[in-house]
């Protein structure tokens, strides 16, 4: 297969249209057989449920080329499962898990020419999503839905080397207790846009959100979970019903325990203890781990000993091990790597 003529190392994180996408329609209570199409446009009624009442959920994952030249994805079954939970919370039909995984495989395979080569740092980002497509004006769930998967090649997250982030404690809340913070829905992002733009205007890379009820506990950022490292090398990650269960974070916890022999605590983390941690990182599909160098809370700075130039040593080990597993340099736990062939 001939790769597309793309300058992989200089790709940003933007939409680049690829040749094929997957579509399946839900109508009269069932999903159709689904198909790949070259048509990148979605045509829906002006009153579609997604446009009026934001009935939409999504996933984000990656395909990449391993050291030995295979095209793989990472734990797509967990994305399928998470989308199932997201759909149920928004009264949407579930797209069956095995069909989700197959749709991802079929879409990546059809766009194999866009999967960046090993070593480029670039990857093929995969976006499965689902939305209410028929007209809905009274507030209720749609009757018809579309499940789609598209792909777009994206560049290395950190161009020119990893750079620790400066984040600020947001005065806005991301998710309410008993709300929708634990599902991957566009609605959680729509309301975070103002908060992230404010953070950027004030010179910060990201927002740290606190729990909405007491504003004393660490939740997550707009799109990544927190991992902290204590001074005695324990991994600590916040536990809360309104955090989105990051697959990267869950995988890093496993790597910490089973590959690196580190102790892990998943528990409530009070903002007051953050100043005592040695390292801090943000976990998500996009960057795997982004190191955090500094957290600012209304002018008060917490500077981690790892500094503003490099990842802390434990964060680095976690990062190297997980990316090693993903790229086929380190043996993966059973079922983590889905080969596309
Ligand atoms: C997608 C997402 C994450 C990261 O999840 P991964 O499965 O690791 O990519 C974290 N927080 C939020 C709010 C998200 O939407």
Tab-separated table of C-alpha atoms in Angstrom, residues 5 86 144 194 302:
chain	number	residue	atom	x	y	z
A	5	UNK	CA	2.357	12.180	0.320
A	86	UNK	CA	-22.398	7.521	27.229
A	144	UNK	CA	-33.374	7.942	14.555
A	194	UNK	CA	-15.540	29.691	27.432
A	302	UNK	CA	2.553	25.538	42.910
